[in-house]
Amino acid sequence: MTPAAALDGMLDRTIVAGYSRFGYDIRRRGWPAGDPRPNALAGATVLVTGANSGIGKATAAGAAALGAAVLMVVRSPRRGESARRDLLAETPGAELVVDSCDVSDLVEVRSFATNLVVRQPRIDAVIHNAGVMPEHRAETDQGHELALATHVLGPLLLTELLLPALAAAPDPRVVLVSSGGMYTQALPTADVEYRGGDYRGAVAYARSKRIQVALAPILASRWAENGVTVAAMHPGWADTAGLAQSLPGFRRLTRPLLRTAEQAADTAVWLVATAARLPSGRFWHDRAARPTHYLPTTRYTDGELERVWRYCADAAGLEP
Ligand SMILES: NC(=O)c1ccc[n+]([C@@H]2O[C@H](COP(=O)([O-])OP(=O)(O)OC[C@H]3O[C@@H](n4cnc5c(N)ncnc54)[C@H](OP(=O)(O)O)[C@@H]3O)[C@@H](O)[C@H]2O)c1
């Protein structure tokens, strides 16, 4: 192992150093210059969910700066338009389209995606960034726990329905924005919808983020025939409206250490823009594939993973 790789791995394990802006600053020194190359996404269409705020907005900006046409998928057209104006001021002439869809609502996702593939027959990348940490247990109209629906079920169905458009791209990529918080949680094999026990939003959030990472290899196999590369990633800790609202105490304590949204978005943008061939189904942070477990308590068997996958695929309404 090179000294740089050893330092990088150590940063990951210390968490505070790795997830903070210091981790980003140290690691970026080892990244090759010119990757992604300027205009790497010229001619490409990149869809970003939750693109009106925080990391999603910075991801949309990063993709647009590399020449992509960006579909900004938001649940509030007003907030979407306001973000679009900001991004146009940053990158005049950028091709930015605001589209409305609540990704936790499977009926809305189905109708949105069915229309989108008609008007947008080629989509090069989908970045599932929309995220939520519910204060109380809430269910969508289809009866699914909100964090699960937002982070797992909606993204599964949306990607599946967009496969014809993804397959029309030369090197399609799908990114699931997870969280380092997932390291703390095991797969909720017996209670995917978090019906039992005291509901804690941070736990629901981290469990659903664990599911994203656990399913990535299965999705990589499922979508391989469409040429899709799947990547889960985590952005580190970033000072966003979402963090301020969900974890105000944590933000107060860690504020000087937090990344900017742009720093947190870097890996998601890199994953869709780098010319490098990436292995599909891995978990990434700061442009490197990372372990998916640090605690022995989070390990699961193939059977447990299969059970969670079956549950999510059925709940999202995927064809077997
Ligand atoms: N900030 C961090 O330190 C951190 C750390 C680890 C992981 N992450 C992940 O990074 C992603 C972005 O987080 P952020 O910190 O940038 O938070 P944020 O500022 O709250 O942004 C979240 C975005 O998701 C949108 N959204 C939420 N539910 C949605 C739904 N059902 N349909 C469509 N859009 C929806 C929000 O829209 P509205 O504006 O309409 O609410 C907002 O645009 C999330 O997946 C989060 O879990 C963040």
Coordinates of C-alpha atoms and ligand atoms in Angstrom, one line a residue:
M1 CA 0.0 0.0 0.0
T2 CA 1.3 3.4 -0.9
P3 CA 1.7 6.0 1.9
A4 CA -1.1 8.1 0.3
A5 CA -3.4 5.1 0.3
A6 CA -2.6 4.4 3.9
L7 CA -3.3 8.0 4.9
D8 CA -6.5 7.9 3.0
G9 CA -7.7 4.7 4.7
M10 CA -6.8 6.1 8.1
L11 CA -8.8 9.3 7.4
D12 CA -11.8 7.1 6.6
R13 CA -11.5 5.2 9.9
T14 CA -11.1 8.4 12.0
I15 CA -14.4 9.6 10.5
V16 CA -14.1 13.2 11.9
A17 CA -11.0 13.8 9.8
G18 CA -12.2 11.9 6.7
Y19 CA -15.7 13.3 6.5
S20 CA -14.7 16.9 7.2
R21 CA -13.4 19.4 4.8
F22 CA -9.9 18.4 5.9
G23 CA -10.4 15.0 4.5
Y24 CA -11.5 16.5 1.2
D25 CA -8.5 18.9 1.2
I26 CA -6.0 16.2 1.9
R27 CA -7.4 13.7 -0.6
R28 CA -7.8 16.1 -3.4
R29 CA -4.1 16.7 -3.5
G30 CA -3.7 13.1 -4.8
W31 CA -6.3 13.4 -7.6
P32 CA -5.0 13.6 -11.1
A33 CA -5.2 17.0 -12.7
G34 CA -7.7 17.3 -15.6
D35 CA -10.1 14.6 -14.3
P36 CA -12.9 15.1 -15.2
R37 CA -11.6 16.9 -18.3
P38 CA -13.2 20.2 -19.2
N39 CA -16.5 19.7 -21.1
A40 CA -16.5 16.0 -20.1
L41 CA -20.3 16.1 -20.1
A42 CA -20.8 18.1 -23.3
G43 CA -23.7 16.4 -25.2
A44 CA -24.8 14.5 -22.1
T45 CA -28.0 14.8 -20.1
V46 CA -27.7 14.4 -16.3
L47 CA -30.8 14.1 -14.1
V48 CA -30.3 15.2 -10.5
T49 CA -33.1 14.7 -7.9
G50 CA -33.4 17.3 -5.0
A51 CA -31.5 19.7 -7.3
N52 CA -32.9 22.9 -5.7
S53 CA -30.8 22.8 -2.5
G54 CA -27.5 21.9 -0.8
I55 CA -25.5 19.0 -2.4
G56 CA -28.1 18.4 -5.2
K57 CA -27.9 22.0 -6.3
A58 CA -24.1 21.9 -6.2
T59 CA -24.1 18.6 -8.1
A60 CA -26.3 20.2 -10.8
A61 CA -23.9 23.2 -10.9
G62 CA -20.9 20.8 -11.2
A63 CA -22.5 18.8 -14.1
A64 CA -23.6 22.0 -15.9
A65 CA -20.1 23.4 -15.6
L66 CA -18.8 20.3 -17.4
G67 CA -21.2 20.9 -20.2
A68 CA -24.1 18.7 -19.3
A69 CA -27.8 19.5 -19.9
V70 CA -29.2 19.1 -16.4
L71 CA -32.7 17.9 -15.5
M72 CA -33.3 19.4 -12.1
V73 CA -35.9 17.2 -10.5
V74 CA -37.5 18.9 -7.5
R75 CA -40.7 18.6 -5.6
S76 CA -41.3 22.4 -5.5
P77 CA -41.3 24.1 -8.9
R78 CA -40.9 27.4 -7.1
R79 CA -37.8 26.4 -5.3
G80 CA -36.5 24.7 -8.4
E81 CA -36.9 27.8 -10.5
S82 CA -35.2 29.9 -7.9
A83 CA -32.2 27.4 -7.9
R84 CA -32.1 27.4 -11.7
R85 CA -31.8 31.2 -11.7
D86 CA -28.9 31.0 -9.2
L87 CA -27.2 28.3 -11.3
L88 CA -27.6 30.4 -14.5
A89 CA -26.0 33.3 -12.8
E90 CA -23.0 31.0 -12.0
T91 CA -22.9 29.3 -15.4
P92 CA -24.5 31.6 -18.0
G93 CA -25.9 29.7 -20.9
A94 CA -26.2 26.4 -19.0
E95 CA -28.9 24.1 -20.2
L96 CA -31.1 23.6 -17.1
V97 CA -34.6 22.2 -17.0
V98 CA -36.7 22.1 -13.9
D99 CA -39.0 19.1 -13.6
S100 CA -41.4 18.4 -10.8
C101 CA -41.6 15.0 -9.1
D102 CA -41.9 13.9 -5.5
V103 CA -39.5 10.9 -5.6
S104 CA -41.1 9.3 -2.5
D105 CA -44.5 9.0 -4.3
L106 CA -44.4 5.9 -6.5
V107 CA -47.5 6.9 -8.4
E108 CA -45.9 10.3 -9.2
V109 CA -42.5 8.7 -10.1
R110 CA -44.2 6.3 -12.5
S111 CA -46.1 9.0 -14.3
F112 CA -43.1 11.4 -14.3
A113 CA -40.7 8.7 -15.7
T114 CA -43.1 7.4 -18.3
N115 CA -43.5 11.0 -19.7
L116 CA -39.8 11.8 -19.4
V117 CA -38.6 8.9 -21.5
V118 CA -40.8 10.1 -24.4
R119 CA -39.5 13.6 -24.4
Q120 CA -35.9 12.7 -23.4
P121 CA -35.0 9.5 -25.2
R122 CA -31.4 9.6 -24.0
I123 CA -30.3 10.2 -20.4
D124 CA -26.6 9.7 -19.6
A125 CA -26.7 9.8 -15.8
V126 CA -29.2 9.8 -12.9
I127 CA -28.0 11.1 -9.6
H128 CA -30.4 10.1 -6.8
N129 CA -29.6 12.9 -4.3
A130 CA -33.0 13.8 -2.8
G131 CA -32.9 13.0 0.9
V132 CA -34.9 13.4 4.1
M133 CA -34.5 12.7 7.8
P134 CA -38.1 12.5 9.1
E135 CA -38.8 13.9 12.5
H136 CA -41.6 11.3 13.1
R137 CA -42.6 8.2 11.3
A138 CA -44.5 9.1 8.3
E139 CA -45.9 7.1 5.4
T140 CA -46.3 7.9 1.8
D141 CA -49.7 7.6 0.0
Q142 CA -48.6 4.1 -0.9
G143 CA -48.0 3.2 2.8
H144 CA -44.2 3.2 2.8
E145 CA -42.0 4.7 5.5
L146 CA -40.8 8.1 4.2
A147 CA -37.0 7.6 4.3
L148 CA -37.2 4.2 2.7
A149 CA -39.5 5.5 0.0
T150 CA -37.3 8.6 -0.7
H151 CA -33.9 6.9 -0.7
V152 CA -34.7 3.4 -1.9
L153 CA -38.1 2.7 -3.4
G154 CA -38.5 5.9 -5.5
P155 CA -34.9 5.7 -6.9
L156 CA -35.4 2.0 -7.8
L157 CA -38.6 2.6 -9.7
L158 CA -37.3 5.9 -11.3
T159 CA -34.2 4.2 -12.6
E160 CA -36.0 1.1 -13.8
L161 CA -38.5 3.2 -15.8
L162 CA -35.7 5.3 -17.2
L163 CA -33.7 2.3 -18.4
P164 CA -34.6 2.7 -22.1
A165 CA -33.3 6.3 -22.0
L166 CA -30.2 5.3 -20.0
A167 CA -29.5 2.4 -22.5
A168 CA -29.5 4.9 -25.3
A169 CA -26.4 6.7 -23.7
P170 CA -22.9 5.5 -24.6
D171 CA -21.8 5.0 -21.0
P172 CA -24.8 5.5 -18.6
R173 CA -24.2 5.9 -14.9
V174 CA -26.5 5.9 -11.9
V175 CA -25.4 7.3 -8.6
L176 CA -27.1 6.8 -5.2
V177 CA -26.2 9.5 -2.7
S178 CA -26.0 7.6 0.6
S179 CA -24.4 8.7 3.9
G180 CA -21.5 7.7 6.1
G181 CA -24.3 7.3 8.7
M182 CA -25.1 4.0 7.1
Y183 CA -21.9 2.5 8.7
T184 CA -23.8 2.6 12.0
Q185 CA -26.8 0.5 10.9
A186 CA -27.3 -3.1 9.9
L187 CA -29.7 -4.1 7.2
P188 CA -33.2 -4.0 8.7
T189 CA -33.9 -7.5 7.5
A190 CA -37.0 -8.2 9.6
D191 CA -38.6 -4.7 9.5
V192 CA -37.7 -2.9 6.3
E193 CA -40.5 -0.3 6.9
Y194 CA -39.4 0.4 10.5
R195 CA -42.9 -0.5 11.9
G196 CA -41.5 -1.9 15.2
G197 CA -39.7 -0.2 18.1
D198 CA -39.3 3.5 18.9
Y199 CA -39.0 5.4 15.7
R200 CA -35.9 7.6 15.4
G201 CA -35.5 9.6 12.3
A202 CA -31.7 9.4 12.3
V203 CA -32.0 5.6 12.5
A204 CA -34.6 5.4 9.8
Y205 CA -32.3 7.6 7.7
A206 CA -29.2 5.5 8.2
R207 CA -31.0 2.2 7.7
S208 CA -32.4 3.3 4.4
K209 CA -28.9 4.6 3.4
R210 CA -27.5 1.2 4.4
I211 CA -30.1 -0.4 2.1
Q212 CA -28.9 1.8 -0.8
V213 CA -25.4 0.6 -0.4
A214 CA -26.3 -3.0 0.1
L215 CA -28.5 -3.1 -3.0
A216 CA -25.9 -1.4 -5.2
P217 CA -24.2 -4.7 -6.3
I218 CA -27.6 -6.3 -7.1
L219 CA -28.6 -3.3 -9.1
A220 CA -25.3 -3.4 -10.9
S221 CA -26.1 -6.9 -12.0
R222 CA -29.7 -6.2 -12.8
W223 CA -28.9 -3.2 -15.0
A224 CA -25.6 -4.5 -16.5
E225 CA -27.4 -5.6 -19.7
N226 CA -28.4 -2.0 -20.2
G227 CA -24.8 -0.9 -19.9
V228 CA -25.5 1.0 -16.7
T229 CA -22.7 1.5 -14.1
V230 CA -24.1 1.8 -10.6
A231 CA -22.3 3.7 -7.8
A232 CA -23.4 4.4 -4.3
M233 CA -21.4 7.2 -2.6
H234 CA -21.3 9.3 0.5
P235 CA -20.5 13.0 0.5
G236 CA -19.0 13.5 3.9
W237 CA -20.5 16.2 6.2
A238 CA -21.6 19.3 4.5
D239 CA -23.1 22.5 5.8
T240 CA -26.5 22.5 4.0
A241 CA -30.1 23.5 4.9
G242 CA -30.9 19.8 5.3
L243 CA -28.2 19.3 7.9
A244 CA -29.1 22.5 9.8
Q245 CA -32.7 21.3 9.9
S246 CA -32.2 17.6 10.8
L247 CA -29.2 17.8 13.1
P248 CA -28.9 21.4 14.5
G249 CA -26.8 20.4 17.5
F250 CA -24.4 18.4 15.4
R251 CA -24.0 21.3 13.0
R252 CA -23.3 23.8 15.9
L253 CA -20.5 21.5 17.2
T254 CA -18.9 20.7 13.9
R255 CA -19.5 23.8 11.8
P256 CA -15.8 24.8 11.3
L257 CA -15.2 21.2 10.0
L258 CA -18.0 20.9 7.6
R259 CA -17.5 20.8 3.9
T260 CA -19.1 23.1 1.4
A261 CA -21.9 21.7 -0.7
E262 CA -19.6 21.8 -3.7
Q263 CA -16.9 19.7 -1.9
A264 CA -19.6 17.3 -0.8
A265 CA -20.9 17.1 -4.4
D266 CA -17.5 16.5 -5.9
T267 CA -17.6 12.7 -5.9
A268 CA -21.1 12.5 -7.4
V269 CA -20.1 14.7 -10.2
W270 CA -16.8 12.9 -10.7
L271 CA -18.6 9.5 -10.8
V272 CA -20.7 10.6 -13.8
A273 CA -18.0 12.6 -15.6
T274 CA -14.7 10.7 -15.2
A275 CA -13.5 9.0 -18.4
A276 CA -12.2 6.2 -16.1
R277 CA -14.0 2.8 -16.3
L278 CA -15.5 2.3 -12.9
P279 CA -16.4 -1.0 -11.4
S280 CA -20.2 -1.2 -10.9
G281 CA -22.0 -1.7 -7.6
R282 CA -19.3 -0.2 -5.3
F283 CA -19.5 2.4 -2.5
W284 CA -17.4 5.6 -3.1
H285 CA -16.3 8.6 -1.1
D286 CA -13.8 11.2 -2.2
R287 CA -13.2 9.5 -5.5
A288 CA -12.2 6.2 -4.1
A289 CA -14.1 2.9 -3.5
R290 CA -14.6 2.4 0.2
P291 CA -15.4 -0.6 2.5
T292 CA -19.1 -1.1 3.2
H293 CA -18.6 -2.2 6.8
Y294 CA -16.5 -1.0 9.7
L295 CA -18.5 -2.7 12.5
P296 CA -18.9 -6.5 12.7
T297 CA -22.6 -5.9 13.8
T298 CA -23.6 -4.6 10.4
R299 CA -22.7 -7.7 8.4
Y300 CA -25.5 -9.7 6.8
T301 CA -25.9 -13.0 4.9
D302 CA -26.7 -13.4 1.3
G303 CA -30.1 -14.7 2.3
E304 CA -30.8 -11.6 4.4
L305 CA -29.8 -9.3 1.6
E306 CA -32.0 -11.2 -0.8
R307 CA -34.9 -10.8 1.5
V308 CA -34.5 -7.0 1.7
W309 CA -34.0 -6.8 -2.1
R310 CA -37.2 -8.9 -2.7
Y311 CA -39.1 -6.7 -0.3
C312 CA -37.9 -3.4 -1.9
A313 CA -38.3 -4.7 -5.5
D314 CA -41.9 -5.7 -4.8
A315 CA -42.7 -2.5 -2.9
A316 CA -41.3 -0.4 -5.7
G317 CA -43.3 -2.4 -8.2
L318 CA -40.4 -3.7 -10.2
E319 CA -40.9 -6.6 -12.6
P320 CA -39.1 -9.7 -11.3
Ligands
LIG1 N1 -25.3 17.4 4.3 C1 -24.7 16.3 4.7 O1 -23.7 16.4 5.6 C2 -25.0 14.9 4.2 C3 -24.3 13.8 4.7 C4 -24.5 12.6 4.2 C5 -25.5 12.4 3.2 N2 -26.2 13.5 2.7 C6 -27.1 13.2 1.7 O2 -27.0 14.2 0.6 C7 -28.3 14.4 0.0 C8 -28.5 15.9 -0.1 O3 -28.6 16.4 1.2 P1 -28.4 17.9 1.6 O4 -27.6 17.9 2.8 O5 -28.0 18.7 0.4 O6 -29.9 18.3 2.1 P2 -31.0 19.4 1.6 O7 -30.3 20.7 1.5 O8 -32.1 19.2 2.6 O9 -31.4 18.8 0.2 C9 -32.2 17.8 0.1 C10 -33.0 17.9 -1.2 O10 -33.8 16.8 -1.4 C11 -35.1 17.2 -1.8 N3 -36.1 16.3 -1.5 C12 -36.4 15.7 -0.3 N4 -37.4 14.8 -0.4 C13 -37.8 14.9 -1.7 C14 -38.7 14.2 -2.4 N5 -39.6 13.3 -1.8 N6 -38.8 14.4 -3.8 C15 -38.0 15.3 -4.4 N7 -37.0 15.9 -3.7 C16 -36.9 15.7 -2.4 C17 -35.3 18.5 -1.0 O11 -36.3 19.3 -1.6 P3 -37.0 20.5 -0.7 O12 -36.1 21.7 -0.8 O13 -38.3 20.6 -1.5 O14 -37.2 20.0 0.6 C18 -33.9 19.1 -1.3 O15 -33.8 19.7 -2.5 C19 -29.3 13.6 0.8 O16 -29.5 12.4 0.2 C20 -28.6 13.4 2.1 O17 -29.1 12.3 2.8 C21 -25.9 14.7 3.2

